[in-house]
Short mmCIF file of C-alpha atoms and ligand atoms in Angstrom, two decimals:
data_model
loop_
_atom_site.label_atom_id
_atom_site.label_comp_id
_atom_site.label_asym_id
_atom_site.label_seq_id
_atom_site.Cartn_x
_atom_site.Cartn_y
_atom_site.Cartn_z
CA MET A 1 -27.67 -73.22 7.61
CA PRO A 2 -31.23 -74.50 7.67
CA GLU A 3 -33.71 -73.00 5.22
CA ALA A 4 -34.56 -69.56 6.58
CA LYS A 5 -37.73 -69.78 8.66
CA GLU A 6 -37.64 -66.28 10.03
CA THR A 7 -37.59 -63.04 8.14
CA VAL A 8 -36.70 -63.29 4.45
CA LEU A 9 -36.58 -60.82 1.62
CA GLU A 10 -37.76 -62.64 -1.47
CA ILE A 11 -36.29 -61.38 -4.73
CA ASP A 12 -38.37 -62.30 -7.75
CA LEU A 13 -36.22 -62.38 -10.87
CA GLY A 14 -39.29 -63.05 -13.02
CA ASN A 15 -40.65 -59.68 -11.91
CA LEU A 16 -37.29 -58.09 -12.65
CA ALA A 17 -37.45 -59.45 -16.21
CA HIS A 18 -40.98 -58.08 -16.58
CA ASN A 19 -39.88 -54.60 -15.48
CA TYR A 20 -36.79 -54.69 -17.68
CA GLN A 21 -38.91 -55.53 -20.74
CA TYR A 22 -41.35 -52.75 -19.83
CA PHE A 23 -38.65 -50.06 -19.87
CA ARG A 24 -36.89 -51.60 -22.86
CA SER A 25 -40.18 -51.29 -24.78
CA LYS A 26 -40.37 -47.57 -23.89
CA ILE A 27 -37.12 -46.67 -25.61
CA ASP A 28 -35.84 -46.85 -29.15
CA LYS A 29 -33.96 -49.99 -30.17
CA ASN A 30 -30.66 -48.20 -30.58
CA VAL A 31 -30.83 -46.46 -27.22
CA ARG A 32 -28.65 -48.27 -24.72
CA PHE A 33 -29.94 -49.52 -21.41
CA LEU A 34 -27.95 -48.88 -18.26
CA SER A 35 -29.16 -50.75 -15.19
CA VAL A 36 -28.49 -49.07 -11.85
CA VAL A 37 -27.55 -51.72 -9.27
CA LYS A 38 -26.09 -49.50 -6.54
CA ALA A 39 -26.80 -50.09 -2.85
CA HIS A 40 -27.08 -53.88 -3.24
CA ALA A 41 -29.39 -53.38 -6.22
CA TYR A 42 -31.71 -51.13 -4.24
CA GLY A 43 -31.54 -53.31 -1.15
CA SER A 44 -31.94 -56.68 -2.86
CA ASP A 45 -28.88 -58.60 -4.10
CA SER A 46 -26.64 -56.91 -6.64
CA VAL A 47 -24.97 -60.08 -7.93
CA ALA A 48 -28.19 -62.02 -8.55
CA ILE A 49 -29.83 -58.96 -10.08
CA ALA A 50 -26.86 -58.05 -12.29
CA ARG A 51 -26.50 -61.63 -13.54
CA LYS A 52 -30.14 -61.69 -14.54
CA LEU A 53 -29.92 -58.27 -16.20
CA GLU A 54 -26.85 -59.34 -18.13
CA GLU A 55 -28.79 -62.35 -19.36
CA LEU A 56 -31.69 -60.06 -20.32
CA GLY A 57 -29.34 -57.92 -22.40
CA THR A 58 -28.59 -54.78 -20.43
CA ASP A 59 -25.77 -52.77 -22.02
CA TYR A 60 -24.29 -51.12 -18.97
CA PHE A 61 -24.36 -51.16 -15.19
CA ALA A 62 -23.93 -48.38 -12.65
CA VAL A 63 -23.00 -48.59 -8.99
CA ALA A 64 -22.35 -45.77 -6.53
CA TYR A 65 -19.05 -46.84 -5.03
CA VAL A 66 -15.95 -48.68 -6.17
CA GLU A 67 -16.46 -51.56 -3.69
CA GLU A 68 -19.83 -52.27 -5.24
CA GLY A 69 -18.28 -52.51 -8.68
CA ILE A 70 -15.48 -54.80 -7.50
CA ARG A 71 -18.06 -57.15 -6.01
CA LEU A 72 -19.78 -57.43 -9.39
CA ARG A 73 -16.50 -58.07 -11.21
CA GLU A 74 -15.50 -60.71 -8.67
CA ASN A 75 -18.79 -62.44 -9.36
CA GLY A 76 -18.32 -62.64 -13.08
CA ILE A 77 -20.18 -59.59 -14.35
CA THR A 78 -18.55 -58.57 -17.63
CA LYS A 79 -20.61 -55.65 -19.00
CA PRO A 80 -19.17 -52.14 -18.49
CA ILE A 81 -19.72 -50.74 -15.00
CA LEU A 82 -19.97 -46.99 -14.40
CA VAL A 83 -19.02 -45.96 -10.86
CA LEU A 84 -21.21 -42.95 -10.12
CA HIS A 85 -19.48 -41.60 -7.05
CA PRO A 86 -15.84 -42.68 -6.85
CA GLN A 87 -13.30 -41.07 -4.57
CA PHE A 88 -9.96 -40.17 -6.11
CA THR A 89 -8.17 -42.38 -3.58
CA HIS A 90 -9.77 -45.42 -5.31
CA PHE A 91 -8.71 -44.80 -8.89
CA GLU A 92 -6.08 -47.57 -9.02
CA GLU A 93 -8.72 -50.05 -7.89
CA ILE A 94 -11.03 -48.75 -10.60
CA ILE A 95 -8.50 -49.46 -13.33
CA LYS A 96 -7.45 -52.79 -11.83
CA HIS A 97 -11.03 -54.02 -11.95
CA CYS A 98 -11.98 -52.50 -15.30
CA LEU A 99 -14.51 -50.15 -13.79
CA GLU A 100 -15.37 -46.82 -15.40
CA PRO A 101 -15.30 -43.70 -13.26
CA ASN A 102 -17.64 -40.76 -13.25
CA LEU A 103 -15.30 -37.74 -13.31
CA TYR A 104 -17.26 -34.89 -11.82
CA SER A 105 -14.75 -32.24 -10.79
CA GLU A 106 -11.40 -30.85 -11.81
CA LYS A 107 -9.87 -32.63 -8.85
CA THR A 108 -11.20 -36.06 -9.90
CA LEU A 109 -10.32 -35.46 -13.55
CA ARG A 110 -6.72 -34.49 -12.76
CA ALA A 111 -6.30 -37.32 -10.27
CA PHE A 112 -7.64 -39.89 -12.71
CA ILE A 113 -5.33 -38.71 -15.48
CA GLU A 114 -2.41 -39.00 -13.08
CA THR A 115 -3.37 -42.53 -12.06
CA ALA A 116 -4.00 -43.60 -15.65
CA GLU A 117 -0.58 -42.26 -16.66
CA LYS A 118 1.08 -44.08 -13.80
CA LEU A 119 -0.59 -47.34 -14.84
CA GLN A 120 0.26 -46.62 -18.49
CA GLN A 121 -3.30 -46.60 -19.71
CA GLN A 122 -4.41 -45.40 -23.11
CA HIS A 123 -7.95 -44.34 -24.00
CA TYR A 124 -9.33 -45.57 -20.69
CA PRO A 125 -13.14 -45.12 -20.71
CA VAL A 126 -14.39 -42.40 -18.39
CA HIS A 127 -17.69 -40.57 -17.95
CA ILE A 128 -17.97 -36.80 -17.62
CA LYS A 129 -20.73 -35.59 -15.34
CA LEU A 130 -22.33 -32.21 -15.96
CA ASN A 131 -24.23 -30.22 -13.36
CA THR A 132 -27.42 -28.91 -14.97
CA GLY A 133 -29.28 -27.87 -11.84
CA LEU A 134 -29.32 -30.69 -9.31
CA ASN A 135 -26.24 -29.11 -7.72
CA ARG A 136 -24.92 -32.43 -6.50
CA LEU A 137 -22.01 -33.75 -8.61
CA GLY A 138 -20.68 -32.46 -11.91
CA PHE A 139 -18.96 -29.69 -13.83
CA ASP A 140 -20.63 -26.29 -14.13
CA PRO A 141 -20.77 -24.52 -17.51
CA PRO A 142 -17.81 -22.16 -16.85
CA GLU A 143 -15.56 -25.14 -16.12
CA LEU A 144 -15.90 -26.73 -19.55
CA PRO A 145 -12.91 -24.99 -21.21
CA ARG A 146 -10.73 -26.36 -18.43
CA VAL A 147 -12.16 -29.87 -18.91
CA ILE A 148 -11.49 -29.68 -22.64
CA GLU A 149 -7.94 -28.50 -22.08
CA LEU A 150 -7.15 -31.28 -19.62
CA ILE A 151 -8.61 -34.00 -21.84
CA GLN A 152 -6.97 -32.64 -25.02
CA HIS A 153 -3.58 -32.88 -23.36
CA THR A 154 -3.71 -36.54 -22.46
CA LYS A 155 -3.95 -39.79 -24.38
CA THR A 156 -4.86 -41.74 -21.30
CA LEU A 157 -8.61 -41.09 -21.46
CA LYS A 158 -11.49 -41.79 -23.75
CA VAL A 159 -14.73 -39.98 -22.95
CA ALA A 160 -17.13 -42.92 -23.13
CA SER A 161 -20.09 -40.81 -22.13
CA ILE A 162 -21.27 -37.41 -20.99
CA PHE A 163 -24.17 -37.35 -18.60
CA SER A 164 -26.24 -35.37 -16.16
CA HIS A 165 -28.98 -36.11 -13.65
CA LEU A 166 -32.49 -34.65 -13.41
CA ALA A 167 -33.66 -33.07 -10.18
CA ALA A 168 -37.41 -33.60 -10.46
CA SER A 169 -38.16 -35.89 -13.40
CA GLU A 170 -41.20 -37.40 -11.62
CA ASP A 171 -42.77 -34.02 -10.85
CA TRP A 172 -44.94 -32.37 -13.54
CA GLN A 173 -44.99 -29.11 -11.57
CA GLU A 174 -41.28 -28.88 -12.30
CA ARG A 175 -41.62 -29.51 -16.00
CA ASP A 176 -40.10 -26.16 -17.05
CA PHE A 177 -37.12 -26.68 -14.81
CA THR A 178 -36.57 -30.19 -16.18
CA VAL A 179 -36.82 -29.06 -19.80
CA GLY A 180 -34.27 -26.37 -18.90
CA GLN A 181 -31.93 -29.04 -17.51
CA ILE A 182 -32.27 -31.08 -20.69
CA ASP A 183 -31.55 -28.03 -22.90
CA LEU A 184 -28.53 -27.06 -20.84
CA PHE A 185 -27.27 -30.66 -21.00
CA ARG A 186 -27.56 -30.65 -24.79
CA LYS A 187 -25.69 -27.35 -25.03
CA MET A 188 -22.90 -28.33 -22.66
CA SER A 189 -22.46 -31.75 -24.29
CA TRP A 190 -22.13 -30.21 -27.74
CA GLN A 191 -19.49 -27.83 -26.49
CA LEU A 192 -17.47 -30.80 -25.23
CA ILE A 193 -18.01 -32.97 -28.28
CA GLU A 194 -17.03 -30.22 -30.73
CA ASN A 195 -13.76 -29.73 -28.94
CA LEU A 196 -12.86 -33.30 -28.12
CA GLU A 197 -13.35 -35.11 -31.41
CA ALA A 198 -14.97 -37.85 -29.41
CA GLU A 199 -18.23 -39.72 -29.92
CA PRO A 200 -19.42 -40.24 -26.40
CA LEU A 201 -22.82 -41.58 -25.40
CA LEU A 202 -25.12 -38.94 -23.93
CA HIS A 203 -27.57 -39.73 -21.15
CA ILE A 204 -29.71 -37.85 -18.67
CA CYS A 205 -32.88 -39.90 -18.07
CA ASN A 206 -33.49 -41.94 -14.93
CA THR A 207 -36.66 -44.03 -14.50
CA SER A 208 -39.06 -41.10 -14.37
CA GLY A 209 -37.11 -39.39 -17.14
CA ILE A 210 -37.85 -42.31 -19.47
CA ILE A 211 -41.53 -42.12 -18.62
CA ASN A 212 -42.02 -38.34 -18.67
CA TYR A 213 -39.34 -37.12 -21.11
CA PRO A 214 -38.95 -39.94 -23.66
CA LYS A 215 -37.53 -37.51 -26.25
CA ALA A 216 -34.58 -36.91 -23.92
CA ALA A 217 -33.37 -40.51 -24.05
CA PHE A 218 -30.31 -39.47 -26.16
CA ASN A 219 -28.05 -42.58 -26.53
CA MET A 220 -28.67 -44.26 -23.20
CA VAL A 221 -31.05 -44.30 -20.24
CA ARG A 222 -30.27 -45.14 -16.61
CA THR A 223 -32.95 -47.13 -14.86
CA GLY A 224 -32.89 -47.91 -11.19
CA ILE A 225 -36.13 -47.86 -9.22
CA GLY A 226 -38.20 -48.89 -12.24
CA LEU A 227 -36.34 -52.18 -12.58
CA TYR A 228 -37.31 -52.98 -9.02
CA GLY A 229 -40.96 -52.36 -9.80
CA PHE A 230 -41.64 -48.73 -8.94
CA GLY A 231 -42.67 -46.11 -11.48
CA ASN A 232 -42.96 -43.08 -9.16
CA ASP A 233 -46.32 -42.62 -10.82
CA LYS A 234 -49.78 -43.95 -10.05
CA THR A 235 -50.42 -44.63 -13.73
CA VAL A 236 -47.16 -46.52 -14.31
CA ASP A 237 -47.01 -48.53 -11.08
CA PRO A 238 -49.74 -51.00 -12.11
CA ALA A 239 -47.68 -51.99 -15.17
CA LEU A 240 -44.69 -52.90 -13.00
CA LYS A 241 -44.09 -55.70 -10.51
CA PRO A 242 -42.20 -55.02 -7.28
CA VAL A 243 -39.21 -57.37 -7.13
CA VAL A 244 -38.96 -57.70 -3.36
CA THR A 245 -41.36 -59.12 -0.79
CA LEU A 246 -40.54 -58.98 2.91
CA LYS A 247 -41.91 -62.01 4.72
CA THR A 248 -41.71 -63.15 8.30
CA ILE A 249 -43.55 -65.54 10.62
CA ILE A 250 -45.49 -65.44 13.86
CA SER A 251 -43.20 -66.33 16.80
CA GLN A 252 -45.77 -66.12 19.59
CA ILE A 253 -49.44 -65.32 20.12
CA ARG A 254 -51.01 -64.14 23.38
CA THR A 255 -54.34 -62.73 24.45
CA ILE A 256 -54.30 -59.70 26.72
CA GLU A 257 -57.11 -58.17 28.72
CA LYS A 258 -58.55 -54.67 28.52
CA GLY A 259 -56.11 -52.16 30.06
CA ALA A 260 -52.98 -54.25 29.48
CA THR A 261 -50.19 -52.55 27.55
CA VAL A 262 -47.84 -53.79 24.83
CA GLY A 263 -44.14 -53.15 24.36
CA TYR A 264 -41.59 -50.58 25.45
CA ASN A 265 -42.88 -47.42 27.12
CA ARG A 266 -46.38 -48.97 27.17
CA VAL A 267 -47.59 -46.86 24.26
CA PHE A 268 -50.37 -49.31 23.28
CA THR A 269 -53.20 -50.00 25.71
CA ALA A 270 -55.78 -52.69 24.91
CA GLN A 271 -59.30 -51.22 24.75
CA ASP A 272 -60.75 -54.71 24.98
CA THR A 273 -59.58 -58.31 25.04
CA THR A 274 -56.91 -58.27 22.34
CA LYS A 275 -54.91 -60.94 20.52
CA ILE A 276 -51.28 -59.96 19.92
CA ALA A 277 -48.72 -61.67 17.65
CA THR A 278 -44.97 -61.18 18.04
CA LEU A 279 -42.90 -61.15 14.82
CA PRO A 280 -39.12 -61.49 14.37
CA VAL A 281 -38.44 -58.24 12.50
CA GLY A 282 -37.55 -54.84 13.93
CA HIS A 283 -35.83 -51.54 13.38
CA ALA A 284 -32.46 -53.26 13.07
CA ASP A 285 -33.91 -55.04 10.03
CA GLY A 286 -35.12 -51.82 8.44
CA ILE A 287 -38.63 -51.54 9.85
CA ASN A 288 -37.99 -48.17 11.44
CA ARG A 289 -39.74 -46.85 14.53
CA ILE A 290 -41.79 -44.54 12.34
CA TYR A 291 -43.92 -47.56 11.29
CA GLY A 292 -44.95 -48.36 14.86
CA LYS A 293 -47.94 -47.09 16.86
CA GLN A 294 -50.42 -48.33 14.22
CA LYS A 295 -49.03 -46.13 11.43
CA THR A 296 -49.24 -49.22 9.25
CA GLY A 297 -49.24 -52.98 9.56
CA VAL A 298 -48.64 -56.40 8.03
CA HIS A 299 -50.86 -58.99 6.35
CA ILE A 300 -51.57 -62.42 7.80
CA ASN A 301 -53.73 -64.88 5.87
CA GLY A 302 -54.99 -62.00 3.76
CA GLN A 303 -55.94 -59.76 6.68
CA PHE A 304 -54.44 -56.52 7.88
CA ALA A 305 -52.79 -56.55 11.33
CA PRO A 306 -51.63 -53.13 12.59
CA ILE A 307 -48.25 -52.77 14.30
CA VAL A 308 -48.98 -51.84 17.90
CA GLY A 309 -46.66 -50.08 20.31
CA ASN A 310 -43.10 -49.13 19.53
CA VAL A 311 -41.02 -51.05 17.01
CA CYS A 312 -38.26 -52.90 18.92
CA MET A 313 -34.79 -53.67 17.59
CA ASP A 314 -35.59 -57.24 16.53
CA ILE A 315 -39.32 -57.50 17.07
CA ILE A 316 -42.68 -55.95 16.28
CA MET A 317 -46.03 -56.77 17.84
CA VAL A 318 -49.20 -56.71 15.75
CA ASN A 319 -52.87 -56.78 16.65
CA ILE A 320 -54.41 -60.00 15.28
CA THR A 321 -57.76 -59.77 17.02
CA GLY A 322 -60.28 -61.45 14.74
CA ILE A 323 -57.63 -62.92 12.43
CA ASP A 324 -57.55 -66.68 12.07
CA CYS A 325 -53.87 -67.58 12.47
CA GLU A 326 -51.39 -69.54 14.57
CA GLU A 327 -47.76 -69.46 15.64
CA GLY A 328 -45.51 -70.27 12.68
CA ASP A 329 -47.89 -68.78 10.10
CA GLU A 330 -46.48 -66.66 7.30
CA VAL A 331 -46.67 -62.87 7.52
CA ILE A 332 -46.28 -60.47 4.60
CA VAL A 333 -44.75 -57.19 5.74
CA PHE A 334 -44.87 -55.74 2.21
CA GLY A 335 -44.76 -57.00 -1.35
CA GLY A 336 -46.94 -59.07 -3.64
CA LYS A 337 -50.54 -57.95 -3.24
CA TYR A 338 -49.50 -55.45 -0.58
CA HIS A 339 -47.67 -52.77 -2.46
CA PRO A 340 -44.48 -51.52 -0.77
CA ASN A 341 -45.53 -47.99 -1.77
CA ASP A 342 -48.43 -48.15 0.68
CA PHE A 343 -46.13 -49.27 3.46
CA ALA A 344 -43.59 -46.53 2.65
CA GLU A 345 -46.24 -43.82 2.38
CA ALA A 346 -47.67 -44.73 5.78
CA GLY A 347 -44.24 -43.96 7.23
CA GLY A 348 -43.97 -40.69 5.33
CA THR A 349 -41.22 -41.95 3.04
CA ILE A 350 -40.70 -43.30 -0.48
CA SER A 351 -40.09 -46.74 -1.99
CA TYR A 352 -36.38 -45.96 -2.52
CA GLU A 353 -35.78 -45.55 1.21
CA LEU A 354 -37.94 -48.47 2.32
CA ILE A 355 -36.35 -51.08 0.06
CA THR A 356 -32.74 -49.92 0.37
CA GLY A 357 -33.17 -49.87 4.14
CA ILE A 358 -33.76 -53.61 4.59
CA GLN A 359 -30.65 -54.65 6.49
CA ARG A 360 -28.20 -57.33 5.41
CA ARG A 361 -29.04 -59.67 8.28
CA VAL A 362 -32.37 -60.40 6.61
CA THR A 363 -31.86 -63.51 4.48
CA ARG A 364 -32.21 -62.89 0.75
CA LYS A 365 -34.04 -65.60 -1.15
CA ILE A 366 -34.07 -65.68 -4.94
CA VAL A 367 -37.27 -66.90 -6.56
CA ASN A 368 -38.20 -67.45 -10.23
CA GLY A 369 -34.52 -67.42 -11.20
C1 LIG B 401 -29.50 -43.57 -8.59
C2 LIG B 401 -29.27 -42.91 -9.88
C3 LIG B 401 -30.04 -43.24 -11.01
C4 LIG B 401 -31.26 -44.13 -10.95
O1 LIG B 401 -32.40 -43.36 -10.66
P1 LIG B 401 -33.85 -44.01 -10.55
O2 LIG B 401 -34.73 -42.89 -10.19
O3 LIG B 401 -33.75 -45.05 -9.48
O4 LIG B 401 -34.14 -44.62 -11.88
C5 LIG B 401 -29.68 -42.67 -12.23
N1 LIG B 401 -28.64 -41.83 -12.33
C6 LIG B 401 -27.90 -41.46 -11.26
C7 LIG B 401 -26.79 -40.49 -11.42
C8 LIG B 401 -28.20 -41.98 -10.00
O5 LIG B 401 -27.48 -41.59 -8.93
#
């Protein structure tokens, strides 16, 4: 393959290191650091990111699905990997690849014990998820006696950690609710620990949890979006460096006259003589239709060029009237000086969705490795 000359997603490992050190500095030395690398490390490249984080000293990883964990193991990642959302049909694979399941319901707990017995495991590390108000995954308070009973009656498991997830850690309006979640988590965890004679790690904070509720770090924190350069907070964002930059090039430039239209369904009409550039990136690459019709735009040679007309599958057209540029020039869709938050906000979404939505056909390029 020739060096990618079309659309590339640059992944800056130097920026990753910067963000890692930032969050490391926010927590106590003996608090462990779990790096969340689910969804291709938030749309980037989970292997490259995990290797770098291992080198930087992360203690733990988390992925969403078993396949994601297997991929890391097959690429030499050795630190423990928590699988946040495993299905009970995948438990043999989990054990075979030394992955650690989140057990979040009686059904998953029973099924895992059964699999661990079958594979003759002893003290296999598992993570018990508690529901403290997000109402997504996890055991509710009345279920705890049942959890205790099941775990007391088997030697196959070791509770490596007990955890929960905050519903609105970035939102100060929800402070009371969040503090309530943290209190309930503490109470439920103690009930388990007292009855299990175990010394599990406790963790509830995600990125915004670390920033807004530092006293709730317990024994470990789970950072995802922050590692990739987003603090969910106007005061924290400037201290972080977005890891990804989406770049493309100009394929073609044309000048159209007043009254001419651009693209499917003719939704853009030139009000005057207009210079249009065509770029090889579209909704199949993750630039959804919502960004079309001048909602936002790209940067070419430091100048803003709005996306005109509808976003096509593989192409967008931008208005470059007054911009000094030629075919083959570099285009920054987002990243670097042009914060991905601004791009996401223009489309009415958040950084999480924008960066995880960049499709796999866009070449990933590692820089500052
Ligand atoms: C995705 C996820 C995280 C990471 O959250 P960020 O807001 O990206 O830091 C932490 N914990 C759980 C359970 C998650 O699903």
